[in-house]
Amino acid sequence: MTTVQKAFALIGDRYHNADYIRTALGKTLVRDHGLAIDFSDEVTQLNADTLEQYPMLIIFRDGMLWPDGYGPSAHYPGVDPQAEAVSDPAVPLLTPNSMPWITPAQGQAVRAYVEAGGAALFYHNSTYISPYNEDFRHVQGSVTEGHPAVRPYRVEMTNKKHPITRDVDDFVVTDEQHFMAYDKDPDHVLAESVNDDGHTFKELGSRCQAAWAYDYGKGRVTYLAPGHTVPALWNPEYEKMQHNAVRWLLRQV
């Protein structure tokens, strides 16, 4: 009997709600691939005690919490952002300030976990955790430089010899094109995002790393950049790439 591999997934934040991530990965990785995933949006669950129970970690969220809310002008589904919000009695106005959630102990736990043989799959906006923790950045391999608004871009396979990109063709998604400062060996880069319309972001141009993979201690790391929408995550070529990534991370290929 084949043993079902299990992963712990920390997902969801202000700009990337946990439901769409659970829906997308629930199809691609759970239903279609056979991976068992315990999803959580509780950041305190990322710790050494949790990680020791799983051969694989998935992180699909940014690095901020908003303990005082998002402010009166924030958009909520089903609410007209231009309409006045009425409350009687009035809701106290709190200044919406973000704060990093990752602690030194959490960063150390992630690093020790992968060094000891754990597999880590980082998606999309996980680069936004790196500014707040050097251990996490050392494992994940980059730090965010930001992104433009959602728009079409192409994901170009730059290393087709790796098991993750094998039999994966270039594909186009309408998504946030994330830019980051990549810290690791350029030979580990598997794909780049390219805006074929020539649109650039800041002074960073129209092209950036979009996927990489490497051994880290006794473990393995993969990063995949697309992920702001369900259609992007369900692009057939990208689904193949995600399936391949799980197999490679768990040493099934």
PDB file of C-alpha atoms in Angstrom:
ATOM      1  CA  MET A   1       0.000   0.000   0.000  1.00  0.00           C
ATOM      2  CA  THR A   2       1.303   3.456  -0.921  1.00  0.00           C
ATOM      3  CA  THR A   3       1.913   5.701   2.072  1.00  0.00           C
ATOM      4  CA  VAL A   4       0.114   9.046   1.812  1.00  0.00           C
ATOM      5  CA  GLN A   5       2.557  11.891   2.398  1.00  0.00           C
ATOM      6  CA  LYS A   6       1.346  14.733   4.587  1.00  0.00           C
ATOM      7  CA  ALA A   7       2.215  18.434   4.582  1.00  0.00           C
ATOM      8  CA  PHE A   8       1.577  21.322   6.946  1.00  0.00           C
ATOM      9  CA  ALA A   9       0.483  24.453   5.072  1.00  0.00           C
ATOM     10  CA  LEU A  10       0.499  27.935   6.585  1.00  0.00           C
ATOM     11  CA  ILE A  11      -1.782  30.001   4.345  1.00  0.00           C
ATOM     12  CA  GLY A  12      -3.769  33.213   4.075  1.00  0.00           C
ATOM     13  CA  ASP A  13      -3.298  36.894   4.863  1.00  0.00           C
ATOM     14  CA  ARG A  14      -5.009  40.246   4.312  1.00  0.00           C
ATOM     15  CA  TYR A  15      -4.438  40.256   0.566  1.00  0.00           C
ATOM     16  CA  HIS A  16      -4.565  36.487  -0.035  1.00  0.00           C
ATOM     17  CA  ASN A  17      -7.506  34.939   1.771  1.00  0.00           C
ATOM     18  CA  ALA A  18      -7.073  31.403   3.000  1.00  0.00           C
ATOM     19  CA  ASP A  19     -10.190  30.089   1.250  1.00  0.00           C
ATOM     20  CA  TYR A  20      -8.958  30.553  -2.326  1.00  0.00           C
ATOM     21  CA  ILE A  21      -5.593  29.044  -1.425  1.00  0.00           C
ATOM     22  CA  ARG A  22      -7.234  26.051   0.247  1.00  0.00           C
ATOM     23  CA  THR A  23      -9.519  25.666  -2.780  1.00  0.00           C
ATOM     24  CA  ALA A  24      -6.672  25.867  -5.297  1.00  0.00           C
ATOM     25  CA  LEU A  25      -4.242  23.576  -3.498  1.00  0.00           C
ATOM     26  CA  GLY A  26      -7.088  21.306  -2.448  1.00  0.00           C
ATOM     27  CA  LYS A  27      -7.621  20.462  -6.109  1.00  0.00           C
ATOM     28  CA  THR A  28      -4.071  20.563  -7.431  1.00  0.00           C
ATOM     29  CA  LEU A  29      -2.150  18.931  -4.604  1.00  0.00           C
ATOM     30  CA  VAL A  30      -4.745  17.027  -2.567  1.00  0.00           C
ATOM     31  CA  ARG A  31      -7.404  15.751  -4.976  1.00  0.00           C
ATOM     32  CA  ASP A  32      -5.310  15.496  -8.139  1.00  0.00           C
ATOM     33  CA  HIS A  33      -1.936  14.594  -6.615  1.00  0.00           C
ATOM     34  CA  GLY A  34      -2.822  12.647  -3.467  1.00  0.00           C
ATOM     35  CA  LEU A  35      -0.950  14.785  -0.941  1.00  0.00           C
ATOM     36  CA  ALA A  36      -2.610  15.145   2.461  1.00  0.00           C
ATOM     37  CA  ILE A  37      -2.440  18.744   3.723  1.00  0.00           C
ATOM     38  CA  ASP A  38      -3.265  20.160   7.134  1.00  0.00           C
ATOM     39  CA  PHE A  39      -4.101  23.820   6.394  1.00  0.00           C
ATOM     40  CA  SER A  40      -3.808  26.568   9.003  1.00  0.00           C
ATOM     41  CA  ASP A  41      -3.976  30.356   8.956  1.00  0.00           C
ATOM     42  CA  GLU A  42      -2.711  30.597  12.547  1.00  0.00           C
ATOM     43  CA  VAL A  43       0.883  31.813  12.384  1.00  0.00           C
ATOM     44  CA  THR A  44       1.767  30.507  15.846  1.00  0.00           C
ATOM     45  CA  GLN A  45       1.336  26.981  14.468  1.00  0.00           C
ATOM     46  CA  LEU A  46       4.607  27.425  12.588  1.00  0.00           C
ATOM     47  CA  ASN A  47       6.944  26.022  15.220  1.00  0.00           C
ATOM     48  CA  ALA A  48       9.333  23.154  15.834  1.00  0.00           C
ATOM     49  CA  ASP A  49       6.695  20.964  17.489  1.00  0.00           C
ATOM     50  CA  THR A  50       4.397  21.261  14.477  1.00  0.00           C
ATOM     51  CA  LEU A  51       7.108  20.764  11.891  1.00  0.00           C
ATOM     52  CA  GLU A  52       8.463  17.571  13.406  1.00  0.00           C
ATOM     53  CA  GLN A  53       5.137  15.897  12.573  1.00  0.00           C
ATOM     54  CA  TYR A  54       5.407  16.469   8.807  1.00  0.00           C
ATOM     55  CA  PRO A  55       7.824  15.610   6.003  1.00  0.00           C
ATOM     56  CA  MET A  56       6.770  18.726   4.084  1.00  0.00           C
ATOM     57  CA  LEU A  57       6.060  22.394   4.820  1.00  0.00           C
ATOM     58  CA  ILE A  58       4.069  24.703   2.532  1.00  0.00           C
ATOM     59  CA  ILE A  59       3.983  28.461   3.121  1.00  0.00           C
ATOM     60  CA  PHE A  60       1.589  30.614   1.109  1.00  0.00           C
ATOM     61  CA  ARG A  61       1.188  33.921   2.929  1.00  0.00           C
ATOM     62  CA  ASP A  62       3.005  37.195   3.533  1.00  0.00           C
ATOM     63  CA  GLY A  63       4.854  38.448   6.581  1.00  0.00           C
ATOM     64  CA  MET A  64       2.343  40.877   8.120  1.00  0.00           C
ATOM     65  CA  LEU A  65      -0.531  40.911  10.569  1.00  0.00           C
ATOM     66  CA  TRP A  66      -2.983  43.795  11.011  1.00  0.00           C
ATOM     67  CA  PRO A  67      -4.044  43.717  14.686  1.00  0.00           C
ATOM     68  CA  ASP A  68      -5.920  47.043  14.504  1.00  0.00           C
ATOM     69  CA  GLY A  69      -7.802  46.197  11.323  1.00  0.00           C
ATOM     70  CA  TYR A  70      -7.498  47.628   7.839  1.00  0.00           C
ATOM     71  CA  GLY A  71      -9.011  51.085   8.266  1.00  0.00           C
ATOM     72  CA  PRO A  72     -12.435  52.510   7.323  1.00  0.00           C
ATOM     73  CA  SER A  73     -11.625  52.678   3.598  1.00  0.00           C
ATOM     74  CA  ALA A  74     -10.624  49.015   3.306  1.00  0.00           C
ATOM     75  CA  HIS A  75     -12.535  46.911   0.797  1.00  0.00           C
ATOM     76  CA  TYR A  76     -14.596  43.988   2.039  1.00  0.00           C
ATOM     77  CA  PRO A  77     -16.370  41.527  -0.283  1.00  0.00           C
ATOM     78  CA  GLY A  78     -19.991  42.539  -0.848  1.00  0.00           C
ATOM     79  CA  VAL A  79     -19.519  46.051   0.542  1.00  0.00           C
ATOM     80  CA  ASP A  80     -19.382  49.163  -1.650  1.00  0.00           C
ATOM     81  CA  PRO A  81     -16.054  50.793  -0.713  1.00  0.00           C
ATOM     82  CA  GLN A  82     -17.470  54.199  -1.755  1.00  0.00           C
ATOM     83  CA  ALA A  83     -20.451  53.964   0.585  1.00  0.00           C
ATOM     84  CA  GLU A  84     -20.323  55.353   4.097  1.00  0.00           C
ATOM     85  CA  ALA A  85     -19.969  52.689   6.761  1.00  0.00           C
ATOM     86  CA  VAL A  86     -22.607  53.272   9.438  1.00  0.00           C
ATOM     87  CA  SER A  87     -22.283  52.026  12.993  1.00  0.00           C
ATOM     88  CA  ASP A  88     -24.298  53.030  16.051  1.00  0.00           C
ATOM     89  CA  PRO A  89     -22.621  53.385  18.452  1.00  0.00           C
ATOM     90  CA  ALA A  90     -19.582  54.437  16.481  1.00  0.00           C
ATOM     91  CA  VAL A  91     -16.665  52.080  16.048  1.00  0.00           C
ATOM     92  CA  PRO A  92     -13.427  53.516  17.461  1.00  0.00           C
ATOM     93  CA  LEU A  93     -11.107  54.554  14.656  1.00  0.00           C
ATOM     94  CA  LEU A  94      -7.820  52.691  14.905  1.00  0.00           C
ATOM     95  CA  THR A  95      -4.813  53.423  12.742  1.00  0.00           C
ATOM     96  CA  PRO A  96      -4.222  50.436  10.446  1.00  0.00           C
ATOM     97  CA  ASN A  97      -0.605  49.435  10.934  1.00  0.00           C
ATOM     98  CA  SER A  98       0.942  46.153   9.918  1.00  0.00           C
ATOM     99  CA  MET A  99       3.366  44.244  12.091  1.00  0.00           C
ATOM    100  CA  PRO A 100       5.608  41.280  11.291  1.00  0.00           C
ATOM    101  CA  TRP A 101       4.492  38.000  12.790  1.00  0.00           C
ATOM    102  CA  ILE A 102       7.528  35.752  12.450  1.00  0.00           C
ATOM    103  CA  THR A 103       9.665  35.382  15.579  1.00  0.00           C
ATOM    104  CA  PRO A 104      13.349  34.458  15.827  1.00  0.00           C
ATOM    105  CA  ALA A 105      12.335  31.032  17.143  1.00  0.00           C
ATOM    106  CA  GLN A 106      10.049  30.430  14.150  1.00  0.00           C
ATOM    107  CA  GLY A 107      12.759  31.314  11.668  1.00  0.00           C
ATOM    108  CA  GLN A 108      15.200  29.050  13.476  1.00  0.00           C
ATOM    109  CA  ALA A 109      12.607  26.253  13.464  1.00  0.00           C
ATOM    110  CA  VAL A 110      12.122  26.494   9.688  1.00  0.00           C
ATOM    111  CA  ARG A 111      15.866  26.507   9.084  1.00  0.00           C
ATOM    112  CA  ALA A 112      16.533  23.565  11.413  1.00  0.00           C
ATOM    113  CA  TYR A 113      13.628  21.627   9.910  1.00  0.00           C
ATOM    114  CA  VAL A 114      14.906  21.848   6.352  1.00  0.00           C
ATOM    115  CA  GLU A 115      18.548  21.359   7.324  1.00  0.00           C
ATOM    116  CA  ALA A 116      17.545  18.114   9.055  1.00  0.00           C
ATOM    117  CA  GLY A 117      15.806  16.761   5.944  1.00  0.00           C
ATOM    118  CA  GLY A 118      12.439  18.505   5.698  1.00  0.00           C
ATOM    119  CA  ALA A 119      10.929  19.641   2.401  1.00  0.00           C
ATOM    120  CA  ALA A 120       9.758  23.256   1.996  1.00  0.00           C
ATOM    121  CA  LEU A 121       7.487  24.539  -0.778  1.00  0.00           C
ATOM    122  CA  PHE A 122       7.208  28.322  -0.772  1.00  0.00           C
ATOM    123  CA  TYR A 123       4.585  30.056  -2.897  1.00  0.00           C
ATOM    124  CA  HIS A 124       4.056  33.527  -4.317  1.00  0.00           C
ATOM    125  CA  ASN A 125       4.108  36.107  -1.505  1.00  0.00           C
ATOM    126  CA  SER A 126       6.238  34.145   0.964  1.00  0.00           C
ATOM    127  CA  THR A 127       9.051  36.473  -0.142  1.00  0.00           C
ATOM    128  CA  TYR A 128       7.341  39.090   2.052  1.00  0.00           C
ATOM    129  CA  ILE A 129       8.321  37.153   5.187  1.00  0.00           C
ATOM    130  CA  SER A 130      12.036  37.397   4.415  1.00  0.00           C
ATOM    131  CA  PRO A 131      12.510  41.090   5.363  1.00  0.00           C
ATOM    132  CA  TYR A 132      11.678  40.209   8.955  1.00  0.00           C
ATOM    133  CA  ASN A 133      13.802  37.112   9.551  1.00  0.00           C
ATOM    134  CA  GLU A 134      17.259  36.211   8.264  1.00  0.00           C
ATOM    135  CA  ASP A 135      16.929  32.488   8.982  1.00  0.00           C
ATOM    136  CA  PHE A 136      13.731  32.319   6.955  1.00  0.00           C
ATOM    137  CA  ARG A 137      15.304  34.299   4.120  1.00  0.00           C
ATOM    138  CA  HIS A 138      18.323  32.002   4.110  1.00  0.00           C
ATOM    139  CA  VAL A 139      16.050  29.007   3.559  1.00  0.00           C
ATOM    140  CA  GLN A 140      13.564  30.627   1.167  1.00  0.00           C
ATOM    141  CA  GLY A 141      16.295  32.206  -0.912  1.00  0.00           C
ATOM    142  CA  SER A 142      15.064  35.733  -1.617  1.00  0.00           C
ATOM    143  CA  VAL A 143      13.414  38.897  -0.389  1.00  0.00           C
ATOM    144  CA  THR A 144      10.577  40.773  -2.051  1.00  0.00           C
ATOM    145  CA  GLU A 145      11.055  43.833  -4.228  1.00  0.00           C
ATOM    146  CA  GLY A 146       7.292  44.270  -4.698  1.00  0.00           C
ATOM    147  CA  HIS A 147       4.960  43.713  -7.628  1.00  0.00           C
ATOM    148  CA  PRO A 148       2.776  45.610 -10.121  1.00  0.00           C
ATOM    149  CA  ALA A 149      -0.987  45.221 -10.387  1.00  0.00           C
ATOM    150  CA  VAL A 150      -2.447  41.993 -11.751  1.00  0.00           C
ATOM    151  CA  ARG A 151      -1.689  41.688 -15.463  1.00  0.00           C
ATOM    152  CA  PRO A 152      -0.771  38.956 -17.972  1.00  0.00           C
ATOM    153  CA  TYR A 153       2.757  37.601 -18.032  1.00  0.00           C
ATOM    154  CA  ARG A 154       4.524  34.529 -19.340  1.00  0.00           C
ATOM    155  CA  VAL A 155       6.375  31.968 -17.236  1.00  0.00           C
ATOM    156  CA  GLU A 156       9.381  30.827 -19.250  1.00  0.00           C
ATOM    157  CA  MET A 157      11.151  27.580 -18.388  1.00  0.00           C
ATOM    158  CA  THR A 158      14.862  28.451 -18.260  1.00  0.00           C
ATOM    159  CA  ASN A 159      16.074  25.027 -17.104  1.00  0.00           C
ATOM    160  CA  LYS A 160      14.113  22.205 -18.704  1.00  0.00           C
ATOM    161  CA  LYS A 161      16.493  19.512 -17.446  1.00  0.00           C
ATOM    162  CA  HIS A 162      15.293  19.673 -13.837  1.00  0.00           C
ATOM    163  CA  PRO A 163      12.628  17.184 -12.688  1.00  0.00           C
ATOM    164  CA  ILE A 164      10.337  20.083 -11.714  1.00  0.00           C
ATOM    165  CA  THR A 165      10.261  21.580 -15.216  1.00  0.00           C
ATOM    166  CA  ARG A 166      10.400  18.318 -17.145  1.00  0.00           C
ATOM    167  CA  ASP A 167       7.580  18.180 -19.730  1.00  0.00           C
ATOM    168  CA  VAL A 168       6.329  21.626 -18.613  1.00  0.00           C
ATOM    169  CA  ASP A 169       5.817  24.157 -21.413  1.00  0.00           C
ATOM    170  CA  ASP A 170       5.946  27.924 -21.044  1.00  0.00           C
ATOM    171  CA  PHE A 171       2.578  29.302 -19.971  1.00  0.00           C
ATOM    172  CA  VAL A 172       0.764  32.607 -19.555  1.00  0.00           C
ATOM    173  CA  VAL A 173      -1.186  33.687 -16.472  1.00  0.00           C
ATOM    174  CA  THR A 174      -2.989  36.845 -15.423  1.00  0.00           C
ATOM    175  CA  ASP A 175      -1.514  37.343 -11.993  1.00  0.00           C
ATOM    176  CA  GLU A 176       0.727  39.488  -9.841  1.00  0.00           C
ATOM    177  CA  GLN A 177       4.215  39.355 -11.318  1.00  0.00           C
ATOM    178  CA  HIS A 178       6.324  39.245  -8.188  1.00  0.00           C
ATOM    179  CA  PHE A 179       9.826  40.690  -8.237  1.00  0.00           C
ATOM    180  CA  MET A 180      12.428  39.725  -5.678  1.00  0.00           C
ATOM    181  CA  ALA A 181      16.129  39.924  -4.890  1.00  0.00           C
ATOM    182  CA  TYR A 182      17.299  36.344  -5.364  1.00  0.00           C
ATOM    183  CA  ASP A 183      20.112  35.271  -3.028  1.00  0.00           C
ATOM    184  CA  LYS A 184      21.164  31.836  -4.225  1.00  0.00           C
ATOM    185  CA  ASP A 185      23.121  30.265  -7.098  1.00  0.00           C
ATOM    186  CA  PRO A 186      21.693  31.311 -10.496  1.00  0.00           C
ATOM    187  CA  ASP A 187      21.980  27.676 -11.571  1.00  0.00           C
ATOM    188  CA  HIS A 188      19.115  26.834  -9.197  1.00  0.00           C
ATOM    189  CA  VAL A 189      16.653  29.042 -11.122  1.00  0.00           C
ATOM    190  CA  LEU A 190      14.154  26.985 -13.104  1.00  0.00           C
ATOM    191  CA  ALA A 191      11.868  29.627 -14.634  1.00  0.00           C
ATOM    192  CA  GLU A 192      11.461  33.362 -15.079  1.00  0.00           C
ATOM    193  CA  SER A 193       8.414  35.591 -15.370  1.00  0.00           C
ATOM    194  CA  VAL A 194       8.391  37.760 -18.491  1.00  0.00           C
ATOM    195  CA  ASN A 195       6.055  40.592 -19.431  1.00  0.00           C
ATOM    196  CA  ASP A 196       5.905  40.234 -23.191  1.00  0.00           C
ATOM    197  CA  ASP A 197       4.085  43.571 -23.543  1.00  0.00           C
ATOM    198  CA  GLY A 198       7.215  45.315 -22.298  1.00  0.00           C
ATOM    199  CA  HIS A 199       5.642  46.602 -19.097  1.00  0.00           C
ATOM    200  CA  THR A 200       8.224  47.070 -16.377  1.00  0.00           C
ATOM    201  CA  PHE A 201       8.169  47.404 -12.609  1.00  0.00           C
ATOM    202  CA  LYS A 202      10.149  50.207 -10.973  1.00  0.00           C
ATOM    203  CA  GLU A 203      13.692  49.992 -12.333  1.00  0.00           C
ATOM    204  CA  LEU A 204      13.629  46.187 -12.284  1.00  0.00           C
ATOM    205  CA  GLY A 205      12.617  45.647 -15.889  1.00  0.00           C
ATOM    206  CA  SER A 206      10.084  43.181 -17.252  1.00  0.00           C
ATOM    207  CA  ARG A 207      11.692  39.877 -16.228  1.00  0.00           C
ATOM    208  CA  CYS A 208      12.398  38.197 -12.895  1.00  0.00           C
ATOM    209  CA  GLN A 209      13.073  34.777 -11.393  1.00  0.00           C
ATOM    210  CA  ALA A 210       9.805  32.847 -10.963  1.00  0.00           C
ATOM    211  CA  ALA A 211      10.844  29.396  -9.730  1.00  0.00           C
ATOM    212  CA  TRP A 212      13.876  27.793  -8.155  1.00  0.00           C
ATOM    213  CA  ALA A 213      14.860  24.639  -6.323  1.00  0.00           C
ATOM    214  CA  TYR A 214      17.894  23.473  -4.373  1.00  0.00           C
ATOM    215  CA  ASP A 215      19.121  21.103  -1.717  1.00  0.00           C
ATOM    216  CA  TYR A 216      19.443  22.733   1.692  1.00  0.00           C
ATOM    217  CA  GLY A 217      21.370  20.689   4.228  1.00  0.00           C
ATOM    218  CA  LYS A 218      19.665  17.295   4.174  1.00  0.00           C
ATOM    219  CA  GLY A 219      16.404  18.843   2.941  1.00  0.00           C
ATOM    220  CA  ARG A 220      15.058  20.502  -0.175  1.00  0.00           C
ATOM    221  CA  VAL A 221      13.517  23.868  -1.065  1.00  0.00           C
ATOM    222  CA  THR A 222      11.316  25.001  -3.954  1.00  0.00           C
ATOM    223  CA  TYR A 223       9.799  28.420  -4.651  1.00  0.00           C
ATOM    224  CA  LEU A 224       6.995  29.046  -7.178  1.00  0.00           C
ATOM    225  CA  ALA A 225       5.971  32.650  -7.874  1.00  0.00           C
ATOM    226  CA  PRO A 226       2.494  32.593  -9.512  1.00  0.00           C
ATOM    227  CA  GLY A 227      -0.390  32.407  -7.072  1.00  0.00           C
ATOM    228  CA  HIS A 228      -2.618  35.464  -6.700  1.00  0.00           C
ATOM    229  CA  THR A 229      -5.660  33.850  -8.330  1.00  0.00           C
ATOM    230  CA  VAL A 230      -7.248  30.424  -8.609  1.00  0.00           C
ATOM    231  CA  PRO A 231      -7.090  30.480 -12.451  1.00  0.00           C
ATOM    232  CA  ALA A 232      -3.349  31.132 -12.288  1.00  0.00           C
ATOM    233  CA  LEU A 233      -2.826  28.279  -9.853  1.00  0.00           C
ATOM    234  CA  TRP A 234      -4.957  25.992 -12.035  1.00  0.00           C
ATOM    235  CA  ASN A 235      -3.186  26.738 -15.305  1.00  0.00           C
ATOM    236  CA  PRO A 236      -2.597  23.192 -16.653  1.00  0.00           C
ATOM    237  CA  GLU A 237       1.130  23.691 -17.222  1.00  0.00           C
ATOM    238  CA  TYR A 238       1.532  25.263 -13.789  1.00  0.00           C
ATOM    239  CA  GLU A 239      -0.335  22.372 -12.208  1.00  0.00           C
ATOM    240  CA  LYS A 240       2.166  19.992 -13.812  1.00  0.00           C
ATOM    241  CA  MET A 241       4.956  22.093 -12.353  1.00  0.00           C
ATOM    242  CA  GLN A 242       3.412  21.970  -8.878  1.00  0.00           C
ATOM    243  CA  HIS A 243       2.976  18.186  -9.089  1.00  0.00           C
ATOM    244  CA  ASN A 244       6.594  17.812 -10.174  1.00  0.00           C
ATOM    245  CA  ALA A 245       7.735  20.061  -7.330  1.00  0.00           C
ATOM    246  CA  VAL A 246       6.023  17.918  -4.712  1.00  0.00           C
ATOM    247  CA  ARG A 247       7.541  14.751  -6.177  1.00  0.00           C
ATOM    248  CA  TRP A 248      11.015  16.274  -6.228  1.00  0.00           C
ATOM    249  CA  LEU A 249      10.747  17.714  -2.731  1.00  0.00           C
ATOM    250  CA  LEU A 250       9.633  14.355  -1.325  1.00  0.00           C
ATOM    251  CA  ARG A 251      12.306  12.494  -3.325  1.00  0.00           C
ATOM    252  CA  GLN A 252       9.768  10.562  -5.354  1.00  0.00           C
ATOM    253  CA  VAL A 253      11.668  11.226  -8.609  1.00  0.00           C
TER     254      VAL A 253
END
